[in-house]
C-alpha atoms as one frame of an Amber mdcrd trajectory, in Angstrom:
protein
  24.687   7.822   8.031  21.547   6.277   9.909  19.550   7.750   7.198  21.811
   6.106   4.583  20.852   2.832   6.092  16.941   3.077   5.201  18.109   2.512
   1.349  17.851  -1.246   2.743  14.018  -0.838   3.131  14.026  -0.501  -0.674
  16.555  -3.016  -1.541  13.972  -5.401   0.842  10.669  -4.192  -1.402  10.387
  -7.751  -3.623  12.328 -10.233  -0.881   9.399  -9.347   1.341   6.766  -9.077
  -1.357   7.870 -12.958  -2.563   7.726 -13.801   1.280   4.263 -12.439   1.326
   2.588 -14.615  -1.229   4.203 -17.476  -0.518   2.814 -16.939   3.040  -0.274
 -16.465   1.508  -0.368 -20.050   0.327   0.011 -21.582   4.184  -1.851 -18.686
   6.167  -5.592 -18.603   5.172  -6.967 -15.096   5.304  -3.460 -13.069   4.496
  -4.052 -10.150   2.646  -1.005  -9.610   0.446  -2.265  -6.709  -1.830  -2.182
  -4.588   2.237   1.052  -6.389   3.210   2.780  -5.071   0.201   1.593  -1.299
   0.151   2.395  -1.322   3.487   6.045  -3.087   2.275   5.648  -0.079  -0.861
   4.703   2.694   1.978   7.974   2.130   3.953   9.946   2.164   0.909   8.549
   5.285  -0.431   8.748   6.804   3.256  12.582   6.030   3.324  13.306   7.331
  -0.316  11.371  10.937   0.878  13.523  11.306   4.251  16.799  10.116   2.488
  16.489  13.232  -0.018  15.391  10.727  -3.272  12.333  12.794  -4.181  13.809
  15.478  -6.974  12.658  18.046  -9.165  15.401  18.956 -11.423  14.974  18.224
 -15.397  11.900  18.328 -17.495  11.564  14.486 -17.331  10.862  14.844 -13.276
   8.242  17.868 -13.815   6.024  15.325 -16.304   6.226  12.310 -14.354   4.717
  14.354 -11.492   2.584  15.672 -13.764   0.971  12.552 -14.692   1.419  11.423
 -10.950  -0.674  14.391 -10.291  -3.330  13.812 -13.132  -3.835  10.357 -11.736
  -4.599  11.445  -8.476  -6.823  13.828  -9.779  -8.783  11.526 -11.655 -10.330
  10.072  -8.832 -12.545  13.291  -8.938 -14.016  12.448 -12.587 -14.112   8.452
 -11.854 -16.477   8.768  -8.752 -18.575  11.946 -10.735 -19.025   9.460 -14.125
 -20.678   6.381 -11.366 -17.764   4.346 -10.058 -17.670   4.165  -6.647 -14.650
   5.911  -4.112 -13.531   2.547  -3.352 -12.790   1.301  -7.018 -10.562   4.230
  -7.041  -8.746   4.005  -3.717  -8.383   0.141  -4.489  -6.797   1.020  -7.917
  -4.210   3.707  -5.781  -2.416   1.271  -3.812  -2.165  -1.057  -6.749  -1.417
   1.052  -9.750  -0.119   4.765  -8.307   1.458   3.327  -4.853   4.301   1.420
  -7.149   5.203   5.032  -8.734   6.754   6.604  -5.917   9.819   3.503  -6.670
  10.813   6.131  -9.549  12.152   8.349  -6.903  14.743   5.465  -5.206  15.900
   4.576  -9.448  15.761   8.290 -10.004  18.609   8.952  -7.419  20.444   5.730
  -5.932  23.980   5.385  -7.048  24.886   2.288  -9.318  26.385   0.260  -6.692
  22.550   0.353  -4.781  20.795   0.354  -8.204  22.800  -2.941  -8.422  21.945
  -4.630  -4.999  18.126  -3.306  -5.843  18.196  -5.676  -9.117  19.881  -8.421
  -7.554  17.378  -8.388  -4.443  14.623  -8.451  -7.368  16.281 -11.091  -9.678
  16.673 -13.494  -6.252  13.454 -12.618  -5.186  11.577 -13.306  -8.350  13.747
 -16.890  -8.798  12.880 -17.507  -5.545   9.258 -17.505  -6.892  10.221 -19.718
  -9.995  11.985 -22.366  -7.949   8.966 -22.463  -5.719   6.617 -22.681  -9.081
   8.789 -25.408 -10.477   9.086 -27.309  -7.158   4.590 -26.906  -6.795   4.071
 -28.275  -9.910   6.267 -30.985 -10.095   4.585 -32.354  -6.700   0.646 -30.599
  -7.157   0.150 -31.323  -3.740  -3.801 -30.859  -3.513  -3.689 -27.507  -0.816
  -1.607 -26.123  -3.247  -4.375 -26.937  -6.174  -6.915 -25.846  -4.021  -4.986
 -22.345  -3.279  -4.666 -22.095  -7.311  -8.528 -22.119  -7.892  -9.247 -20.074
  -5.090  -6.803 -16.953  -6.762  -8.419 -17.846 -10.279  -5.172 -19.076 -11.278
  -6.685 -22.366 -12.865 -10.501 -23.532 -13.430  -9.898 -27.051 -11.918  -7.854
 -28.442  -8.861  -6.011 -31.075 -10.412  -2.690 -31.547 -11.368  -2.904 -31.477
 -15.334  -4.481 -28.285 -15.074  -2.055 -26.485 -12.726   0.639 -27.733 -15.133
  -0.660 -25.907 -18.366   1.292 -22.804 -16.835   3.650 -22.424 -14.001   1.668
 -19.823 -11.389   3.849 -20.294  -8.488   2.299 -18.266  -6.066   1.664 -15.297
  -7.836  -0.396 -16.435 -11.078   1.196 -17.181 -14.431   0.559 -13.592 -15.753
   2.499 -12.048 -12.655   5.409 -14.577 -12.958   5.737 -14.047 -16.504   6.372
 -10.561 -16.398   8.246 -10.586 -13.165  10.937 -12.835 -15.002  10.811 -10.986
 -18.018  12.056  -7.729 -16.044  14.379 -10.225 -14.280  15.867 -11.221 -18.057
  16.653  -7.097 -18.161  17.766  -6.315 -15.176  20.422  -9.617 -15.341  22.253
  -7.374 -18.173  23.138  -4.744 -15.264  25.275  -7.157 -13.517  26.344  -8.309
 -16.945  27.849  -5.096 -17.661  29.595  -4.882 -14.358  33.461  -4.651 -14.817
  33.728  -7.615 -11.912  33.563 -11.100 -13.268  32.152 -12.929 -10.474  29.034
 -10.457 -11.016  29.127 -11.316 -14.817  28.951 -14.510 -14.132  25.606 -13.971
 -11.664  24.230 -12.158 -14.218  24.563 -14.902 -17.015  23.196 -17.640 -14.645
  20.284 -15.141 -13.988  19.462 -13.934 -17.274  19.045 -18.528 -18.014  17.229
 -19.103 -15.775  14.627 -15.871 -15.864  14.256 -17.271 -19.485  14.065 -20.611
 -18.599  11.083 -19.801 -15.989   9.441 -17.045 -18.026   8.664 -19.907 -20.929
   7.495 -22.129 -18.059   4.941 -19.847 -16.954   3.694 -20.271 -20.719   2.566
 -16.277 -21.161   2.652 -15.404 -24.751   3.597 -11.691 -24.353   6.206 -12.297
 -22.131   7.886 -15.047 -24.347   8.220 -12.602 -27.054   9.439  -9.814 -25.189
  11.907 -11.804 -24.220  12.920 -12.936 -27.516  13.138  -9.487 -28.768  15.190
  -8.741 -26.024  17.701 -11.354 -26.243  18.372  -9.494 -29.509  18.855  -6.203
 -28.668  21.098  -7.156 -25.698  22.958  -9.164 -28.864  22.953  -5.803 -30.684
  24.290  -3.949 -27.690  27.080  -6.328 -27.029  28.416  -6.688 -30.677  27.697
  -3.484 -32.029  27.074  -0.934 -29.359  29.562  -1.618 -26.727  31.746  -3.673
 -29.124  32.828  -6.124 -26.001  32.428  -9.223 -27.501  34.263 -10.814 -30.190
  32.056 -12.110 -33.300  33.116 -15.381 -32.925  31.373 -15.636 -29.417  28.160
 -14.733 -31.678  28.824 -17.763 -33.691  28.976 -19.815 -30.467  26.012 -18.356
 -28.638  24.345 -18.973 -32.298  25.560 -22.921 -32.169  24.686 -23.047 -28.484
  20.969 -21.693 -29.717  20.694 -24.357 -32.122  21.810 -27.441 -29.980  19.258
 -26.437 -26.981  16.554 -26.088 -29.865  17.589 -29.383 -31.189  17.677 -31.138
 -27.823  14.469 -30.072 -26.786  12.864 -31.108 -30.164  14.477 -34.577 -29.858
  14.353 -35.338 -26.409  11.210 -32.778 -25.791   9.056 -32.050 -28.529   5.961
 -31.612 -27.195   7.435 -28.462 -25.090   8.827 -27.157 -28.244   5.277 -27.209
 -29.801   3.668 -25.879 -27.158   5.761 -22.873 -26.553   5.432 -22.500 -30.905
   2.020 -22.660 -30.962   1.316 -20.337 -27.772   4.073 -18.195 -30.291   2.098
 -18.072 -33.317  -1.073 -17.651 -31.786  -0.218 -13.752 -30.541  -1.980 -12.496
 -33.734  -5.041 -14.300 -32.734  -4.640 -12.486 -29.014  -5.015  -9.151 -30.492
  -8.167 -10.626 -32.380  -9.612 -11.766 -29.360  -9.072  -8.848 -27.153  -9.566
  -6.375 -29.670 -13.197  -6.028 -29.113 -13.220  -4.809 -25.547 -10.636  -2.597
 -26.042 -12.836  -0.890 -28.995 -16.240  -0.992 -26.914 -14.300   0.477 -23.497
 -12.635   3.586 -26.615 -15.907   3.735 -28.076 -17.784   4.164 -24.891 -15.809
   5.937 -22.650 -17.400   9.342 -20.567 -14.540  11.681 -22.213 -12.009  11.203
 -23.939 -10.029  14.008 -22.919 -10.140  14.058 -19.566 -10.546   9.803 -19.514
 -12.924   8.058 -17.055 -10.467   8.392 -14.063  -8.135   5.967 -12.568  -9.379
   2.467 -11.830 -12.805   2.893 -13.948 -11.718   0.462 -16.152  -9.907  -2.198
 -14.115 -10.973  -5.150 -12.829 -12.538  -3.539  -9.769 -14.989  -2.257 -11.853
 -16.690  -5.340 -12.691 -20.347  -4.372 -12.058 -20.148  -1.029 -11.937 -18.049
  -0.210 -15.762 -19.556  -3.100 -18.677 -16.578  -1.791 -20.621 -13.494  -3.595
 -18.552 -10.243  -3.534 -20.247  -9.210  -6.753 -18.787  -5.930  -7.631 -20.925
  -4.341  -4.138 -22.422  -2.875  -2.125 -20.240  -2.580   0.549 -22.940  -5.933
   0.421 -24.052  -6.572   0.754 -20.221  -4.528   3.827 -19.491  -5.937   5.602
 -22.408  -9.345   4.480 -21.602  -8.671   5.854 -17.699  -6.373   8.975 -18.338
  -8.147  10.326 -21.975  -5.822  12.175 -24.581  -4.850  14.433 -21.898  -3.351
  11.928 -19.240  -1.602   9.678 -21.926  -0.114  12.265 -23.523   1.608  13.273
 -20.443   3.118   9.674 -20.225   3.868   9.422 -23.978   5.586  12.631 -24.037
   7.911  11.430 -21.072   8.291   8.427 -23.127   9.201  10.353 -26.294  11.980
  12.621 -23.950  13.486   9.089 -22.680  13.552   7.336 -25.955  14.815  10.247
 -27.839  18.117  10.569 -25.054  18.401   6.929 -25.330  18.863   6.727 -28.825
  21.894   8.999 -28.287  23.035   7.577 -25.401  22.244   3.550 -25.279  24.835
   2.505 -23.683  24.144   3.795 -20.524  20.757   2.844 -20.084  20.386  -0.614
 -21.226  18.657  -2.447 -18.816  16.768   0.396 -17.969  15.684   0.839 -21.595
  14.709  -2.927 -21.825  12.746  -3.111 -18.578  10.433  -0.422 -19.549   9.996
  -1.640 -23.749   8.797  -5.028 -22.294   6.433  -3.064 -19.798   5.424  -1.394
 -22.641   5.223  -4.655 -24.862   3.537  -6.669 -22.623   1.180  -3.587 -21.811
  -0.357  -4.360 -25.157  -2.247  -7.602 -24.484  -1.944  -7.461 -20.339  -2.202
  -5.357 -17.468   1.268  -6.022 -16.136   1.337  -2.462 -14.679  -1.878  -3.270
 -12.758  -0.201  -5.815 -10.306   1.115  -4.410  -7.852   3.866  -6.814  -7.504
   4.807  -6.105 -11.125   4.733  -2.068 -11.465   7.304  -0.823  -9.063  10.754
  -2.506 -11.030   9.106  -1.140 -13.739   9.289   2.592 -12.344  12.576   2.262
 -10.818  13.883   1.124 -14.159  12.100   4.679 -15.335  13.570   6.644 -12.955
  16.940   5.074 -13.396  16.779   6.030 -16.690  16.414   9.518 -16.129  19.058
   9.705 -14.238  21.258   7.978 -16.374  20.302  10.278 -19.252  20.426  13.335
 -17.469  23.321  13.276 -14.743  25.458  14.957 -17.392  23.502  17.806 -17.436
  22.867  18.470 -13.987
């Protein structure tokens, strides 16, 4: 029973992490990246002594496979020129967040539920708190903003291009976009009052997410809102069509308002929209010079030897494309391990959707966003990510066990 209780040092993981930035912004000196492995440490601890950790389907052997391969990199990293550091920095932020796929690979869905709703709270608390610092720009707040290379000037106009919060507009972005997914679990839930959560959520995640203004993440989104559409109509067949005809109308007066009473958001968000093509243009030619140039490209140039702790010691940085990145890191060898775990979870989905849904969601935006950002380098971002993967395996494999 005591042991039982540590399952609250996970359900605590993004609370505390959204605590820690926001202290960040009042404490000079705070070092949130340590605060939170030590937050990610604790959690990992707990999920080892209650029993989480398991090796029992082929899904667990190649995620700790590619856990392995990663940690093995470091060998090849510091033997191709980047230093030991640039690798142990990249560990805390990038593998550290793994070991969360071992508390989604075995919590039951009443604590897989509390998890997400600690997250969804957590990550609103961080979009009230952006909303709330850029209506007011108070100046130590501006300050704080150029000092994380959030914005290139401390004044107000600037900061209000994007909605940072405390954790940069990139972070935010994604953070709510996971937020949008994981609303659906309580969505799903058989109780109405946690329907209802889940609806007021999943508004005002998306309501946030276009604040922060991050291309990527306002298409995932969009693409989500569809499947979940899909799932509801046509997978779980809970809904009535003629609520689809009044979510539809509801879709067209908000459009309508905010091109009559707010057109130059509406622009904005359609012309960050359109532009995505022109992303992949402009990013396209470091992620070609880091292929092109890499040390091997079967083994991969280790872990971190492309990140942004690099910079001076790698000219090839793959500073937005996390997939780019991971190939560019972990060679044909390393991402083939992850796409092949990919493949096994897709492949069970698709024959079982309606069991993983949010799960499913979380991880295509991860991997959607992962195309033109590093979400999976932040190490506020990656750990929902890998519970929602080890969720997911559980989900599609409890039957078999």
């Amino acid at each position: 029973m005591q042991k039982d209780r540590l399952k609250y040092v996970i359900f605590a993981v993004y609370p505390l992490a959204s605590l820690i930035y926001t202290a960040a912004l009042f404490i000079s000196g705070l070092r949130e990246g340590i605060c939170l492995t030590a937050v990610l440490l604790a959690a990992i601890l707990s999920a080892v002594i209650m029993k989480y950790v398991r090796i029992e389907h082929t899904e667990d052997v190649v995620f700790l496979v590619y856990i392995i391969y990663n940690l093995l990199s470091g060998i090849w990293c510091v033997y191709f020129g980047i230093p030991l550091m640039v690798y142990v920095g990249e560990v805390t932020t990038t593998l550290i967040p793994m070991g969360l796929f071992y508390a989604g690979r075995s919590m039951k869905d009443e604590d897989a539920l509390r998890f997400y709703e600690c997250f969804i709270l957590a990550v609103l608390f961080l979009g009230v708190l952006g909303v709330i610092l850029n209506a007011v720009a108070p100046q130590f707040y501006l300050d704080y903003s150029v000092a994380m290379n959030y914005i290139s000037k401390a004044d107000a106009e600037t900061a209000r291009v994007r909605m940072d919060s405390v954790v940069g507009s990139g972070a935010l972005a994604t953070l709510l976009c996971f937020s949008v997914c994981s609303s659906v679990f309580l969505i799903e839930d058989e109780h109405k009052s946690r329907r209802i959560r889940g609806i007021v959520y999943l508004v005002l995640s998306v309501v946030f997410a276009f604040m922060a203004n991050q291309r990527a993440s306002m298409a995932s989104i969009i693409i989500m809102l569809i499947f979940f559409n899909y799932t509801a109509f046509r997978v779980y067949k809970a809904a009535p069509v003629k609520y689809l005809i009044y979510e539809a109308a509801a879709l067209v007066l908000a459009i309508g308002g905010i091109v009559v009473f707010a057109g130059g958001i509406f622009d904005k968000i359609m012309a960050r929209l359109v532009s995505i093509p022109q992303g992949f243009g402009e990013r396209s030619e470091q992620w070609i010079a880091a292929v092109n140039n890499m040390c091997n490209i079967w083994l991969g140039d280790g872990l971190g030897s492309h990140g942004h702790r690099a910079v001076g010691y790698q000219p090839y940085i793959v500073a937005d494309g996390g997939l780019v990145k991971i190939y560019a890191e972990m060679g044909l060898i390393g991402t083939s391990v992850i796409i092949f775990l990919l493949v096994l979870i897709y492949r069970k989905t698709y024959r079982n959707l309606k069991s993983v849904v949010p799960e499913i969601a979380i991880i295509t935006c991860a991997i959607l966003i992962s195309i033109g950002s590093n979400p999976l380098e932040f190490e506020i971002c990656a750990p929902i990510a890998y519970f929602a993967l080890g969720r997911a395996v559980l989900k599609l494999t409890e039957d078999k066990g």
